[in-house]
Amino acid sequence: MKTSLKIGELVLSPPVLSAPMADCADWAQREIWRRLGGVGLIETEMISARAFVYMGARGEGDPERLRGVESEPRPLSVQIWDNCPETLERLARRLARDLNVSAVDLNFGCPAPAIAKRSESGSYLLRDPQKVGALVERVANACESVPVTAKIRLGLTEDSINARDVAQAVEGAGGAALTVHGRTASQMYRGEADWGEIAKVKSALRRIPLIGNGDIKTAAGAVERLENYPVDGVMIGRAALERPWIFREIAALLRGETPPPEPTPRERRELLLEHFRLELSKFGDELGVVVARRAAVRYSKGLPNGRAFRDKIGRVRSAPEFLAVVESDFIVDDPTSDSI
Ligand SMILES: Cc1cc2nc3c(=O)[nH]c(=O)nc-3n(C[C@H](O)[C@H](O)[C@H](O)COP(=O)(O)O)c2cc1C
């Protein structure tokens, strides 16, 4: 059984990563994952290198998504995006030299129009493996001993799957690991991640680890991918937003142990309140409530009163209102009972 993974000198044990997720994998969410345990490497949301450079030029400091990174526990990987070598290099250098992050991840997978179309970045770059290689090389040189990784999709469309070419470009340019999300850019999030296509990338790599990503929903599913596909690690996104305890379940299974029991509704509520307090401490009351509302929606998935709760929590405007709705509606039945 695969129990660890090396990215440069960085050892990930277990070989499981949290996915970069814009507007979701924020500082508070990362702290919740860390507290629950079981993640080999936690990754930030994608950070715009252009925003970093412009904000710096205007004397505004770091972009919001970078706040907290400085003092956050390591290991921590920070994902960045752009298509300009110099712009990427400037942010990468700050991350590697000043902030001492554990890894810098380059985004070559995002299909969102604002990134891929208007900024010709993210998955747009998959059409040009050479350009991907040039960007990886520039950033890897700037980061020196800090490993630089890349996250890609299978290709732009089903007719132009070229993940193997991109993988070779990443490795040849000094990349330290490659994550492949098993969809094409044109698929967005439709259909299913194709793990057969992810597996094909392995033989294109000689030296660096392959991390598979897409549609892992359960701890058993993660172990199954690690066992049955030639990947060195797995990355989990959406399932870790709804069930942030999935990582400790995977870690237990990989140790050959029975996973800890699913948190009770009351434990889930405690976790949500902890998440809420963390968001408020970072963003202040007003923005904190907005961000925490999104987390509340995720924590309530699968609960008997989930739909009604989501309806109400989506409309709260202040911290006291938030707390009142969590108190009254997160759990509907006997509040002394632990069963769902
Ligand atoms: C809300 C959301 C935000 C995302 N933001 C990013 C991002 O910032 N960078 C990135 O490389 N991928 C991003 N992704 C893609 C995920 O990292 C991951 O590749 C995808 O969700 C598939 O994995 P999953 O099925 O485990 O969720 C995002 C996905 C979601 C759902």
mmCIF file of C-alpha atoms and ligand atoms in Angstrom:
data_model
loop_
_atom_site.group_PDB
_atom_site.id
_atom_site.type_symbol
_atom_site.label_atom_id
_atom_site.label_comp_id
_atom_site.label_asym_id
_atom_site.label_seq_id
_atom_site.Cartn_x
_atom_site.Cartn_y
_atom_site.Cartn_z
ATOM 1 C CA MET A 1 0.000 0.000 0.000
ATOM 2 C CA LYS A 2 1.251 3.491 -0.856
ATOM 3 C CA THR A 3 1.629 5.319 2.445
ATOM 4 C CA SER A 4 3.804 8.286 1.511
ATOM 5 C CA LEU A 5 4.931 10.381 -1.416
ATOM 6 C CA LYS A 6 7.937 12.617 -2.047
ATOM 7 C CA ILE A 7 7.760 15.966 -3.817
ATOM 8 C CA GLY A 8 11.369 17.071 -4.020
ATOM 9 C CA GLU A 9 12.540 16.746 -0.419
ATOM 10 C CA LEU A 10 9.021 17.194 0.933
ATOM 11 C CA VAL A 11 7.509 13.982 2.306
ATOM 12 C CA LEU A 12 3.731 13.665 2.215
ATOM 13 C CA SER A 13 2.384 11.062 4.588
ATOM 14 C CA PRO A 14 -0.248 9.964 3.746
ATOM 15 C CA PRO A 15 0.039 10.602 -0.015
ATOM 16 C CA VAL A 16 -3.153 12.628 0.004
ATOM 17 C CA LEU A 17 -3.574 16.313 -0.866
ATOM 18 C CA SER A 18 -6.382 18.783 -0.436
ATOM 19 C CA ALA A 19 -7.329 20.434 -3.725
ATOM 20 C CA PRO A 20 -6.892 24.128 -4.423
ATOM 21 C CA MET A 21 -10.407 25.572 -4.537
ATOM 22 C CA ALA A 22 -11.090 29.236 -5.176
ATOM 23 C CA ASP A 23 -13.344 30.842 -2.564
ATOM 24 C CA CYS A 24 -13.502 27.593 -0.594
ATOM 25 C CA ALA A 25 -10.005 26.427 0.396
ATOM 26 C CA ASP A 26 -9.443 29.610 2.351
ATOM 27 C CA TRP A 27 -7.452 30.073 5.521
ATOM 28 C CA ALA A 28 -10.272 28.890 7.805
ATOM 29 C CA GLN A 29 -11.052 25.816 5.729
ATOM 30 C CA ARG A 30 -7.378 24.907 5.661
ATOM 31 C CA GLU A 31 -7.180 25.244 9.429
ATOM 32 C CA ILE A 32 -10.227 22.965 9.830
ATOM 33 C CA TRP A 33 -8.573 20.326 7.617
ATOM 34 C CA ARG A 34 -5.381 20.645 9.626
ATOM 35 C CA ARG A 35 -7.176 20.216 12.949
ATOM 36 C CA LEU A 36 -9.099 17.167 11.744
ATOM 37 C CA GLY A 37 -5.877 15.637 10.428
ATOM 38 C CA GLY A 38 -4.918 13.151 7.763
ATOM 39 C CA VAL A 39 -3.912 15.519 4.932
ATOM 40 C CA GLY A 40 -0.406 14.987 3.560
ATOM 41 C CA LEU A 41 -0.308 18.415 1.929
ATOM 42 C CA ILE A 42 -2.766 21.283 2.181
ATOM 43 C CA GLU A 43 -3.037 23.688 -0.723
ATOM 44 C CA THR A 44 -4.351 27.242 -0.958
ATOM 45 C CA GLU A 45 -6.841 28.693 -3.418
ATOM 46 C CA MET A 46 -5.307 29.891 -6.674
ATOM 47 C CA ILE A 47 -3.682 33.298 -6.342
ATOM 48 C CA SER A 48 -3.415 35.702 -9.241
ATOM 49 C CA ALA A 49 0.221 36.591 -9.880
ATOM 50 C CA ARG A 50 -0.914 39.668 -11.807
ATOM 51 C CA ALA A 51 -2.927 40.912 -8.839
ATOM 52 C CA PHE A 52 0.113 40.415 -6.633
ATOM 53 C CA VAL A 53 2.346 42.451 -8.938
ATOM 54 C CA TYR A 54 -0.204 45.254 -9.450
ATOM 55 C CA MET A 55 -1.097 45.496 -5.800
ATOM 56 C CA GLY A 56 2.571 45.609 -4.885
ATOM 57 C CA ALA A 57 3.198 48.382 -7.417
ATOM 58 C CA ARG A 58 0.363 50.393 -5.888
ATOM 59 C CA GLY A 59 1.666 49.819 -2.374
ATOM 60 C CA GLU A 60 -1.379 47.795 -1.361
ATOM 61 C CA GLY A 61 0.459 44.771 0.007
ATOM 62 C CA ASP A 62 -0.465 41.178 -0.709
ATOM 63 C CA PRO A 63 -3.741 39.959 -2.251
ATOM 64 C CA GLU A 64 -6.393 38.834 0.236
ATOM 65 C CA ARG A 65 -5.861 35.188 -0.610
ATOM 66 C CA LEU A 66 -2.243 35.426 0.548
ATOM 67 C CA ARG A 67 -3.103 36.750 3.975
ATOM 68 C CA GLY A 68 -2.444 34.229 6.703
ATOM 69 C CA VAL A 69 -0.049 32.221 4.561
ATOM 70 C CA GLU A 70 2.953 33.766 6.284
ATOM 71 C CA SER A 71 2.161 32.369 9.726
ATOM 72 C CA GLU A 72 0.170 29.327 8.750
ATOM 73 C CA PRO A 73 1.692 25.965 9.747
ATOM 74 C CA ARG A 74 3.645 24.042 7.128
ATOM 75 C CA PRO A 75 3.558 21.969 5.014
ATOM 76 C CA LEU A 76 1.596 24.311 2.776
ATOM 77 C CA SER A 77 1.467 24.515 -0.992
ATOM 78 C CA VAL A 78 0.405 27.775 -2.624
ATOM 79 C CA GLN A 79 -1.168 27.742 -6.061
ATOM 80 C CA ILE A 80 -0.562 30.618 -8.462
ATOM 81 C CA TRP A 81 -1.771 31.446 -11.946
ATOM 82 C CA ASP A 82 -0.868 33.661 -14.888
ATOM 83 C CA ASN A 83 0.704 33.249 -18.328
ATOM 84 C CA CYS A 84 3.570 35.698 -17.998
ATOM 85 C CA PRO A 85 6.899 34.220 -16.874
ATOM 86 C CA GLU A 86 8.083 37.375 -15.154
ATOM 87 C CA THR A 87 4.831 37.941 -13.299
ATOM 88 C CA LEU A 88 4.745 34.349 -12.073
ATOM 89 C CA GLU A 89 8.377 34.536 -11.101
ATOM 90 C CA ARG A 90 7.809 37.578 -8.925
ATOM 91 C CA LEU A 91 5.082 35.961 -6.863
ATOM 92 C CA ALA A 92 6.909 32.627 -6.770
ATOM 93 C CA ARG A 93 10.006 34.304 -5.439
ATOM 94 C CA ARG A 94 8.068 35.982 -2.658
ATOM 95 C CA LEU A 95 6.466 32.670 -1.742
ATOM 96 C CA ALA A 96 9.662 30.639 -1.786
ATOM 97 C CA ARG A 97 12.142 33.119 -0.372
ATOM 98 C CA ASP A 98 10.164 35.407 1.930
ATOM 99 C CA LEU A 99 7.252 33.233 2.997
ATOM 100 C CA ASN A 100 9.075 29.932 2.965
ATOM 101 C CA VAL A 101 6.121 27.920 1.656
ATOM 102 C CA SER A 102 6.589 24.171 1.158
ATOM 103 C CA ALA A 103 5.687 24.076 -2.545
ATOM 104 C CA VAL A 104 4.501 26.368 -5.320
ATOM 105 C CA ASP A 105 1.843 24.909 -7.602
ATOM 106 C CA LEU A 106 1.177 26.273 -11.092
ATOM 107 C CA ASN A 107 -2.394 26.254 -12.349
ATOM 108 C CA PHE A 108 -2.737 24.915 -15.898
ATOM 109 C CA GLY A 109 -6.201 23.489 -15.402
ATOM 110 C CA CYS A 110 -8.693 26.207 -14.618
ATOM 111 C CA PRO A 111 -11.387 26.343 -17.347
ATOM 112 C CA ALA A 112 -13.294 29.352 -15.960
ATOM 113 C CA PRO A 113 -13.722 31.973 -18.723
ATOM 114 C CA ALA A 114 -12.183 34.756 -16.626
ATOM 115 C CA ILE A 115 -8.957 32.762 -16.395
ATOM 116 C CA ALA A 116 -8.896 30.578 -19.516
ATOM 117 C CA LYS A 117 -10.466 32.930 -22.061
ATOM 118 C CA ARG A 118 -9.970 36.484 -20.906
ATOM 119 C CA SER A 119 -6.560 35.964 -19.286
ATOM 120 C CA GLU A 120 -5.309 33.150 -21.549
ATOM 121 C CA SER A 121 -4.105 31.322 -18.457
ATOM 122 C CA GLY A 122 -5.053 28.136 -16.591
ATOM 123 C CA SER A 123 -6.308 25.458 -19.002
ATOM 124 C CA TYR A 124 -5.770 27.794 -21.981
ATOM 125 C CA LEU A 125 -2.070 26.992 -21.706
ATOM 126 C CA LEU A 126 -2.625 23.250 -22.242
ATOM 127 C CA ARG A 127 -2.664 23.927 -25.994
ATOM 128 C CA ASP A 128 1.034 24.759 -25.776
ATOM 129 C CA PRO A 129 3.120 22.253 -23.774
ATOM 130 C CA GLN A 130 6.293 24.152 -24.663
ATOM 131 C CA LYS A 131 4.948 27.310 -23.076
ATOM 132 C CA VAL A 132 3.930 25.284 -20.004
ATOM 133 C CA GLY A 133 7.485 23.980 -19.816
ATOM 134 C CA ALA A 134 8.939 27.477 -20.144
ATOM 135 C CA LEU A 135 6.761 28.746 -17.286
ATOM 136 C CA VAL A 136 7.636 25.807 -15.047
ATOM 137 C CA GLU A 137 11.330 26.296 -15.743
ATOM 138 C CA ARG A 138 11.261 29.999 -14.948
ATOM 139 C CA VAL A 139 9.360 29.479 -11.710
ATOM 140 C CA ALA A 140 11.432 26.451 -10.671
ATOM 141 C CA ASN A 141 14.623 28.490 -11.116
ATOM 142 C CA ALA A 142 13.168 31.305 -9.027
ATOM 143 C CA CYS A 143 12.084 28.938 -6.266
ATOM 144 C CA GLU A 144 15.474 27.196 -5.964
ATOM 145 C CA SER A 145 15.057 24.387 -3.404
ATOM 146 C CA VAL A 146 11.302 24.867 -2.967
ATOM 147 C CA PRO A 147 9.555 22.339 -5.220
ATOM 148 C CA VAL A 148 7.397 23.615 -8.045
ATOM 149 C CA THR A 149 4.453 21.461 -9.084
ATOM 150 C CA ALA A 150 1.807 21.709 -11.794
ATOM 151 C CA LYS A 151 -1.885 20.921 -11.911
ATOM 152 C CA ILE A 152 -3.439 20.150 -15.275
ATOM 153 C CA ARG A 153 -6.503 18.654 -16.928
ATOM 154 C CA LEU A 154 -6.404 15.879 -19.545
ATOM 155 C CA GLY A 155 -6.387 18.403 -22.366
ATOM 156 C CA LEU A 156 -8.581 21.088 -23.857
ATOM 157 C CA THR A 157 -11.210 18.830 -25.432
ATOM 158 C CA GLU A 158 -11.834 15.114 -25.834
ATOM 159 C CA ASP A 159 -10.269 15.346 -29.284
ATOM 160 C CA SER A 160 -7.118 17.001 -28.057
ATOM 161 C CA ILE A 161 -6.108 15.029 -24.965
ATOM 162 C CA ASN A 162 -2.408 15.780 -24.507
ATOM 163 C CA ALA A 163 -1.749 15.313 -20.801
ATOM 164 C CA ARG A 164 1.237 13.081 -21.572
ATOM 165 C CA ASP A 165 2.919 15.793 -23.638
ATOM 166 C CA VAL A 166 2.254 18.377 -20.956
ATOM 167 C CA ALA A 167 3.531 15.956 -18.295
ATOM 168 C CA GLN A 168 6.820 15.539 -20.160
ATOM 169 C CA ALA A 169 7.140 19.279 -20.543
ATOM 170 C CA VAL A 170 6.571 19.789 -16.810
ATOM 171 C CA GLU A 171 9.074 17.125 -15.837
ATOM 172 C CA GLY A 172 11.660 18.237 -18.405
ATOM 173 C CA ALA A 173 11.451 21.789 -17.095
ATOM 174 C CA GLY A 174 12.215 20.828 -13.506
ATOM 175 C CA GLY A 175 8.707 20.354 -12.111
ATOM 176 C CA ALA A 176 8.615 18.257 -8.945
ATOM 177 C CA ALA A 177 5.149 16.676 -9.212
ATOM 178 C CA LEU A 178 2.152 16.660 -11.501
ATOM 179 C CA THR A 179 -1.520 16.549 -10.567
ATOM 180 C CA VAL A 180 -3.977 15.499 -13.259
ATOM 181 C CA HIS A 181 -7.700 16.204 -12.946
ATOM 182 C CA GLY A 182 -9.290 13.538 -15.133
ATOM 183 C CA ARG A 183 -11.507 15.845 -17.187
ATOM 184 C CA THR A 184 -10.886 18.013 -20.205
ATOM 185 C CA ALA A 185 -11.243 21.781 -19.943
ATOM 186 C CA SER A 186 -14.313 21.793 -22.178
ATOM 187 C CA GLN A 187 -16.025 19.354 -19.831
ATOM 188 C CA MET A 188 -15.849 21.873 -16.993
ATOM 189 C CA TYR A 189 -17.344 19.669 -14.226
ATOM 190 C CA ARG A 190 -19.658 17.591 -16.436
ATOM 191 C CA GLY A 191 -19.363 13.846 -16.893
ATOM 192 C CA GLU A 192 -16.981 11.789 -14.829
ATOM 193 C CA ALA A 193 -13.260 12.057 -14.197
ATOM 194 C CA ASP A 194 -11.523 9.502 -16.413
ATOM 195 C CA TRP A 195 -9.037 7.642 -14.255
ATOM 196 C CA GLY A 196 -8.021 5.450 -17.193
ATOM 197 C CA GLU A 197 -6.709 8.587 -18.901
ATOM 198 C CA ILE A 198 -5.005 9.732 -15.685
ATOM 199 C CA ALA A 199 -3.256 6.337 -15.515
ATOM 200 C CA LYS A 200 -1.898 6.769 -19.048
ATOM 201 C CA VAL A 201 0.093 9.791 -17.910
ATOM 202 C CA LYS A 202 2.239 7.663 -15.598
ATOM 203 C CA SER A 203 4.371 6.163 -18.361
ATOM 204 C CA ALA A 204 5.182 9.662 -19.646
ATOM 205 C CA LEU A 205 6.889 10.498 -16.345
ATOM 206 C CA ARG A 206 10.285 9.096 -15.377
ATOM 207 C CA ARG A 207 11.180 10.872 -12.198
ATOM 208 C CA ILE A 208 8.359 12.843 -10.639
ATOM 209 C CA PRO A 209 5.205 11.635 -8.869
ATOM 210 C CA LEU A 210 1.762 11.596 -10.450
ATOM 211 C CA ILE A 211 -1.197 12.700 -8.351
ATOM 212 C CA GLY A 212 -4.672 11.713 -9.527
ATOM 213 C CA ASN A 213 -7.682 13.938 -8.992
ATOM 214 C CA GLY A 214 -11.371 13.883 -9.713
ATOM 215 C CA ASP A 215 -14.588 12.545 -8.225
ATOM 216 C CA ILE A 216 -13.170 10.797 -5.171
ATOM 217 C CA LYS A 217 -16.165 10.869 -2.862
ATOM 218 C CA THR A 218 -15.297 8.526 -0.012
ATOM 219 C CA ALA A 219 -12.269 7.335 1.940
ATOM 220 C CA ALA A 220 -12.693 3.870 0.450
ATOM 221 C CA GLY A 221 -12.764 5.482 -2.996
ATOM 222 C CA ALA A 222 -9.447 7.197 -2.313
ATOM 223 C CA VAL A 223 -7.814 3.950 -1.206
ATOM 224 C CA GLU A 224 -9.257 2.161 -4.238
ATOM 225 C CA ARG A 225 -7.670 4.753 -6.589
ATOM 226 C CA LEU A 226 -4.324 4.439 -4.826
ATOM 227 C CA GLU A 227 -4.462 0.653 -5.064
ATOM 228 C CA ASN A 228 -5.782 0.222 -8.585
ATOM 229 C CA TYR A 229 -4.231 3.061 -10.555
ATOM 230 C CA PRO A 230 -0.553 3.875 -11.123
ATOM 231 C CA VAL A 231 -0.763 7.127 -9.194
ATOM 232 C CA ASP A 232 1.601 8.082 -6.378
ATOM 233 C CA GLY A 233 -0.968 10.183 -4.573
ATOM 234 C CA VAL A 234 -4.532 11.435 -4.716
ATOM 235 C CA MET A 235 -6.020 14.896 -4.396
ATOM 236 C CA ILE A 236 -9.505 15.535 -3.046
ATOM 237 C CA GLY A 237 -11.620 18.630 -3.591
ATOM 238 C CA ARG A 238 -15.371 18.807 -3.277
ATOM 239 C CA ALA A 239 -15.784 15.804 -0.992
ATOM 240 C CA ALA A 240 -13.423 17.466 1.481
ATOM 241 C CA LEU A 241 -15.635 20.538 1.602
ATOM 242 C CA GLU A 242 -18.720 18.549 2.578
ATOM 243 C CA ARG A 243 -16.851 16.022 4.702
ATOM 244 C CA PRO A 244 -13.625 17.656 5.902
ATOM 245 C CA TRP A 245 -13.026 14.585 8.094
ATOM 246 C CA ILE A 246 -12.539 12.433 4.934
ATOM 247 C CA PHE A 247 -8.751 12.821 5.245
ATOM 248 C CA ARG A 248 -8.525 11.231 8.695
ATOM 249 C CA GLU A 249 -10.720 8.389 7.431
ATOM 250 C CA ILE A 250 -8.322 7.772 4.525
ATOM 251 C CA ALA A 251 -5.312 7.962 6.840
ATOM 252 C CA ALA A 252 -6.872 5.324 9.110
ATOM 253 C CA LEU A 253 -7.654 3.012 6.193
ATOM 254 C CA LEU A 254 -4.101 3.360 4.885
ATOM 255 C CA ARG A 255 -2.813 2.371 8.337
ATOM 256 C CA GLY A 256 -5.057 -0.692 8.185
ATOM 257 C CA GLU A 257 -7.321 0.674 10.932
ATOM 258 C CA THR A 258 -11.059 1.201 11.133
ATOM 259 C CA PRO A 259 -11.848 4.859 10.383
ATOM 260 C CA PRO A 260 -13.192 6.939 13.258
ATOM 261 C CA PRO A 261 -16.984 7.182 13.326
ATOM 262 C CA GLU A 262 -18.745 9.826 11.249
ATOM 263 C CA PRO A 263 -19.184 13.007 13.334
ATOM 264 C CA THR A 264 -22.628 13.263 14.897
ATOM 265 C CA PRO A 265 -24.861 16.188 13.927
ATOM 266 C CA ARG A 266 -23.855 17.915 17.157
ATOM 267 C CA GLU A 267 -20.158 17.443 16.364
ATOM 268 C CA ARG A 268 -20.788 18.741 12.875
ATOM 269 C CA ARG A 269 -22.467 21.783 14.331
ATOM 270 C CA GLU A 270 -19.473 22.369 16.621
ATOM 271 C CA LEU A 271 -17.182 22.130 13.610
ATOM 272 C CA LEU A 272 -19.300 24.605 11.689
ATOM 273 C CA LEU A 273 -19.207 27.029 14.613
ATOM 274 C CA GLU A 274 -15.435 26.648 14.810
ATOM 275 C CA HIS A 275 -15.209 27.317 11.085
ATOM 276 C CA PHE A 276 -17.433 30.373 11.529
ATOM 277 C CA ARG A 277 -15.229 31.750 14.338
ATOM 278 C CA LEU A 278 -12.128 31.242 12.192
ATOM 279 C CA GLU A 279 -13.703 33.066 9.231
ATOM 280 C CA LEU A 280 -14.725 35.972 11.443
ATOM 281 C CA SER A 281 -11.289 36.216 13.008
ATOM 282 C CA LYS A 282 -9.741 36.509 9.558
ATOM 283 C CA PHE A 283 -12.276 38.522 7.586
ATOM 284 C CA GLY A 284 -14.101 40.513 10.251
ATOM 285 C CA ASP A 285 -17.832 40.271 10.955
ATOM 286 C CA GLU A 286 -19.308 41.447 7.681
ATOM 287 C CA LEU A 287 -17.283 39.500 5.108
ATOM 288 C CA GLY A 288 -16.775 36.648 7.595
ATOM 289 C CA VAL A 289 -20.527 35.971 7.672
ATOM 290 C CA VAL A 290 -20.708 35.908 3.876
ATOM 291 C CA VAL A 291 -17.879 33.377 3.658
ATOM 292 C CA ALA A 292 -19.184 31.309 6.577
ATOM 293 C CA ARG A 293 -22.620 31.046 4.927
ATOM 294 C CA ARG A 294 -21.019 29.089 2.095
ATOM 295 C CA ALA A 295 -19.323 26.767 4.572
ATOM 296 C CA ALA A 296 -22.616 26.318 6.450
ATOM 297 C CA VAL A 297 -24.306 25.141 3.262
ATOM 298 C CA ARG A 298 -21.640 22.480 2.836
ATOM 299 C CA TYR A 299 -21.701 21.270 6.454
ATOM 300 C CA SER A 300 -25.466 20.760 6.279
ATOM 301 C CA LYS A 301 -25.410 18.431 3.269
ATOM 302 C CA GLY A 302 -27.132 15.154 4.114
ATOM 303 C CA LEU A 303 -28.732 16.362 7.350
ATOM 304 C CA PRO A 304 -32.498 15.764 7.748
ATOM 305 C CA ASN A 305 -33.254 19.461 7.988
ATOM 306 C CA GLY A 306 -30.495 20.410 5.566
ATOM 307 C CA ARG A 307 -32.652 21.999 2.898
ATOM 308 C CA ALA A 308 -34.597 24.229 5.294
ATOM 309 C CA PHE A 309 -31.394 25.156 7.113
ATOM 310 C CA ARG A 310 -29.650 26.149 3.875
ATOM 311 C CA ASP A 311 -32.603 28.233 2.880
ATOM 312 C CA LYS A 312 -32.433 30.214 6.117
ATOM 313 C CA ILE A 313 -28.668 30.475 6.530
ATOM 314 C CA GLY A 314 -28.339 31.788 2.974
ATOM 315 C CA ARG A 315 -30.246 34.897 4.036
ATOM 316 C CA VAL A 316 -28.533 35.833 7.295
ATOM 317 C CA ARG A 317 -26.668 39.145 7.326
ATOM 318 C CA SER A 318 -24.970 39.330 10.717
ATOM 319 C CA ALA A 319 -22.998 37.155 13.104
ATOM 320 C CA PRO A 320 -25.809 36.999 15.749
ATOM 321 C CA GLU A 321 -28.315 35.993 13.054
ATOM 322 C CA PHE A 322 -25.933 33.328 11.824
ATOM 323 C CA LEU A 323 -25.543 31.885 15.316
ATOM 324 C CA ALA A 324 -29.300 31.967 15.912
ATOM 325 C CA VAL A 325 -30.078 29.999 12.742
ATOM 326 C CA VAL A 326 -27.353 27.442 13.457
ATOM 327 C CA GLU A 327 -28.772 27.064 16.973
ATOM 328 C CA SER A 328 -32.390 26.694 15.873
ATOM 329 C CA ASP A 329 -32.189 24.893 12.529
ATOM 330 C CA PHE A 330 -29.004 22.901 12.073
ATOM 331 C CA ILE A 331 -30.432 20.023 14.104
ATOM 332 C CA VAL A 332 -34.198 19.637 14.214
ATOM 333 C CA ASP A 333 -34.838 16.616 16.369
ATOM 334 C CA ASP A 334 -34.061 16.094 20.042
ATOM 335 C CA PRO A 335 -30.953 18.236 20.601
ATOM 336 C CA THR A 336 -29.703 15.814 23.248
ATOM 337 C CA SER A 337 -29.714 12.978 20.720
ATOM 338 C CA ASP A 338 -26.559 12.241 18.774
ATOM 339 C CA SER A 339 -28.200 10.239 16.029
ATOM 340 C CA ILE A 340 -29.001 11.680 12.599
HETATM 341 C C1 LIG B 1 -15.331 25.639 -5.940
HETATM 342 C C2 LIG B 1 -14.133 25.125 -6.668
HETATM 343 C C3 LIG B 1 -13.023 25.931 -6.832
HETATM 344 C C4 LIG B 1 -11.892 25.450 -7.514
HETATM 345 N N1 LIG B 1 -10.787 26.233 -7.601
HETATM 346 C C5 LIG B 1 -9.636 25.721 -8.129
HETATM 347 C C6 LIG B 1 -8.417 26.456 -8.071
HETATM 348 O O1 LIG B 1 -8.337 27.552 -7.482
HETATM 349 N N2 LIG B 1 -7.329 25.893 -8.657
HETATM 350 C C7 LIG B 1 -7.359 24.646 -9.270
HETATM 351 O O2 LIG B 1 -6.342 24.194 -9.786
HETATM 352 N N3 LIG B 1 -8.497 23.931 -9.300
HETATM 353 C C8 LIG B 1 -9.619 24.429 -8.726
HETATM 354 N N4 LIG B 1 -10.746 23.660 -8.688
HETATM 355 C C9 LIG B 1 -10.695 22.269 -9.174
HETATM 356 C C10 LIG B 1 -10.344 21.321 -8.026
HETATM 357 O O3 LIG B 1 -9.054 21.581 -7.516
HETATM 358 C C11 LIG B 1 -10.412 19.848 -8.487
HETATM 359 O O4 LIG B 1 -9.495 19.661 -9.535
HETATM 360 C C12 LIG B 1 -11.807 19.454 -8.973
HETATM 361 O O5 LIG B 1 -12.812 19.924 -8.106
HETATM 362 C C13 LIG B 1 -11.943 17.922 -9.123
HETATM 363 O O6 LIG B 1 -11.694 17.295 -7.887
HETATM 364 P P1 LIG B 1 -12.910 16.761 -6.946
HETATM 365 O O7 LIG B 1 -13.801 15.912 -7.793
HETATM 366 O O8 LIG B 1 -12.225 16.004 -5.843
HETATM 367 O O9 LIG B 1 -13.626 17.979 -6.465
HETATM 368 C C14 LIG B 1 -11.893 24.142 -8.050
HETATM 369 C C15 LIG B 1 -13.021 23.338 -7.878
HETATM 370 C C16 LIG B 1 -14.126 23.805 -7.198
HETATM 371 C C17 LIG B 1 -15.316 22.891 -7.017
#
